[in-house]
Short mmCIF file of C-alpha atoms in Angstrom, two decimals:
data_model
loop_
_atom_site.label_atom_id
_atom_site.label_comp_id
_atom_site.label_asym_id
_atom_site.label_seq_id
_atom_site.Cartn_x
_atom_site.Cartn_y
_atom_site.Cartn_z
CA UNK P 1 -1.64 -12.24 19.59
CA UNK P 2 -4.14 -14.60 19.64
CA UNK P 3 -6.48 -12.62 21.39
CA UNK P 4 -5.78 -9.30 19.00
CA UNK P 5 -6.76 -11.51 16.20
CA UNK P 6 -10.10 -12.99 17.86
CA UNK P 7 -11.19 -9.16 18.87
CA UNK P 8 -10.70 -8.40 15.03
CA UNK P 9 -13.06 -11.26 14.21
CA UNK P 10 -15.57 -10.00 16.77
CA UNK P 11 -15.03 -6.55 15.26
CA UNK P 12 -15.78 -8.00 11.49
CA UNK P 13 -18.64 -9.16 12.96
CA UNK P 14 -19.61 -6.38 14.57
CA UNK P 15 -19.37 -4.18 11.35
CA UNK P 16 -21.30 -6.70 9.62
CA UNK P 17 -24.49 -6.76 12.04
CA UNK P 18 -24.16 -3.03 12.12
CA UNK P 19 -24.50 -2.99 7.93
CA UNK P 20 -27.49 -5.69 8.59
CA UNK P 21 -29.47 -3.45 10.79
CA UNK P 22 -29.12 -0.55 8.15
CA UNK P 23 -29.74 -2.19 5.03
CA UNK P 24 -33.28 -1.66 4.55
CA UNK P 25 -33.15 1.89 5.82
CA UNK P 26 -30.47 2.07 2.39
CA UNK P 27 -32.96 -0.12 0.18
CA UNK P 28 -35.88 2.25 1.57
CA UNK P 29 -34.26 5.81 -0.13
CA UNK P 30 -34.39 4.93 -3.74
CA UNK P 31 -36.00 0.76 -4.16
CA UNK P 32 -36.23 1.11 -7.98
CA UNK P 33 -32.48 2.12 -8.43
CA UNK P 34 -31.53 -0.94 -6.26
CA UNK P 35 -33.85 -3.15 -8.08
CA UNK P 36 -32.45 -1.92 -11.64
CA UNK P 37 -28.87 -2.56 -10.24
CA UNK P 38 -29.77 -6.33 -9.07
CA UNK P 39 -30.84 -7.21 -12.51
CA UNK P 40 -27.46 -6.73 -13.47
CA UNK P 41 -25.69 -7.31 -10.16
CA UNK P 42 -27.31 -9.02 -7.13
CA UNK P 43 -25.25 -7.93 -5.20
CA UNK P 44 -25.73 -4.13 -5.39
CA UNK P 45 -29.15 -4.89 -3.59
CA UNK P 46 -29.31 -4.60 -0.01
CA UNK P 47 -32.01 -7.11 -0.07
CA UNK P 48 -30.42 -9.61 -2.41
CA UNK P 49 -27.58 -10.85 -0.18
CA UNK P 50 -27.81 -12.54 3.03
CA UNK P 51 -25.10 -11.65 5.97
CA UNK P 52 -22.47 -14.15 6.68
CA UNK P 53 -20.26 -14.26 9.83
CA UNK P 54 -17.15 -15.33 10.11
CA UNK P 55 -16.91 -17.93 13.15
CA UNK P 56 -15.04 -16.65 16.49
CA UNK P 57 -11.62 -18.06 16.15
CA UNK P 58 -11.61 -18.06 12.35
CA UNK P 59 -8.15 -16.57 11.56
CA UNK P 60 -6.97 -18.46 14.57
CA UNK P 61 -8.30 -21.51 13.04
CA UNK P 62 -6.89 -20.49 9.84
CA UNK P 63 -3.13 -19.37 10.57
CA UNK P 64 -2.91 -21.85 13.56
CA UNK P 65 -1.99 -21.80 17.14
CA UNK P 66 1.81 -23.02 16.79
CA UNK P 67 2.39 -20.51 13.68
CA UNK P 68 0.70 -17.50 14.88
CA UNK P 69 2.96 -18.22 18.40
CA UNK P 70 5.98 -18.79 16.33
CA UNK P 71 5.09 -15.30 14.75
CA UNK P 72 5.18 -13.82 17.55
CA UNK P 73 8.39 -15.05 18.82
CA UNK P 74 9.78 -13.97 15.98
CA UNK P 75 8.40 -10.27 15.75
CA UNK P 76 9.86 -9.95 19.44
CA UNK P 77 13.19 -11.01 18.61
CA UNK P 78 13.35 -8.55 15.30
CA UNK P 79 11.99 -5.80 17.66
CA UNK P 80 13.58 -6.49 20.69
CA UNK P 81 16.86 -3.56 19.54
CA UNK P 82 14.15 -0.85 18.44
CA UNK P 83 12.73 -1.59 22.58
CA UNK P 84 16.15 -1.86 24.21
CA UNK P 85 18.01 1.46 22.22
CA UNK P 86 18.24 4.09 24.42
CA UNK P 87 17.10 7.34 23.27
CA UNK P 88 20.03 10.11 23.24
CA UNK P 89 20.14 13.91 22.43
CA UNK P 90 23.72 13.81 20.44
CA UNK P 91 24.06 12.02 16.99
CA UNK P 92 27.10 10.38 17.47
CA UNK P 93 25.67 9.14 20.64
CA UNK P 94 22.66 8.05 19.14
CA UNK P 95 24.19 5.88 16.47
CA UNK P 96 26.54 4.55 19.24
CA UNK P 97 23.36 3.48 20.90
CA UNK P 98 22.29 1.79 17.72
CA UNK P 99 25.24 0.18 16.95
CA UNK P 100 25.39 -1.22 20.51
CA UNK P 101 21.49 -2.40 20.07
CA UNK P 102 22.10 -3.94 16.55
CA UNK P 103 24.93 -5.81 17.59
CA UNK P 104 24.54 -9.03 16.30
CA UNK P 105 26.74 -11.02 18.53
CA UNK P 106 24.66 -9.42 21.68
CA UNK P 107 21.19 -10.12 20.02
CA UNK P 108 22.62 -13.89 19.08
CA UNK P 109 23.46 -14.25 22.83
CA UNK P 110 20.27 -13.01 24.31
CA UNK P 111 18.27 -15.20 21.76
CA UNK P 112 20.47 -18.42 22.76
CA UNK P 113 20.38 -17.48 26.72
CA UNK P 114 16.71 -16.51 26.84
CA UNK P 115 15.89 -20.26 24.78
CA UNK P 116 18.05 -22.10 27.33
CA UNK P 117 15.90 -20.49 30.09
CA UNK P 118 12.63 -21.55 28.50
CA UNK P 119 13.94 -24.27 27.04
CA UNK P 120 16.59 -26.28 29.59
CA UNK P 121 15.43 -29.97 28.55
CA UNK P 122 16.24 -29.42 24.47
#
């Protein structure tokens, strides 16, 4: 997760220095329309606004380490019966397969059982 969100910083980024290239190629087609528009707005100027970046780990930074692992975690665990269902041709198969992977006491036990293997000492 951590790395998905750094790539979509890097991507930001990346849109950003591609608008920077092209904004005075933009300016260039009509310079007195942008001009009239930055006396009421500056920014509706390609040449009135400078191009920020947003750092490399910025939403990692933001959100933090511990939560966005603790996300995570939890996304697996909420997932885990949509990845373990097995996929049937019959209905009443089918929702015997959900049933089975919704089972609460069987996603309780592999929560508790795969915790005890990561976590023995707690």
């Amino acid at each position: 997760m951590l790395d998905y969100l750094l790539s979509k910083t890097k991507e930001y980024n990346t849109l950003l220095l591609a608008q920077e290239k092209t904004r005075q190629q933009h300016y260039n087609k009509n310079p007195a329309a942008f001009n009239f528009l930055a006396t009421s707005d500056s920014l509706a100027s390609p040449n009135t606004r400078s191009t920020v970046y947003l750092p490399e780990d910025f939403f990692v930074s933001l959100i933090g380490k511990q939560r966005i692992y603790d996300l995570a975690e939890l996304l697996y665990y909420q997932t885990l019966p949509v990845y373990t269902k097995q996929k049937e041709t019959y209905v009443d198969k089918d929702l015997n397969a959900t049933r089975t992977a919704f089972d609460l006491n069987k996603k309780i036990s592999y929560i508790v059982s795969g915790y005890l293997t990561q976590h023995p000492d707690q």
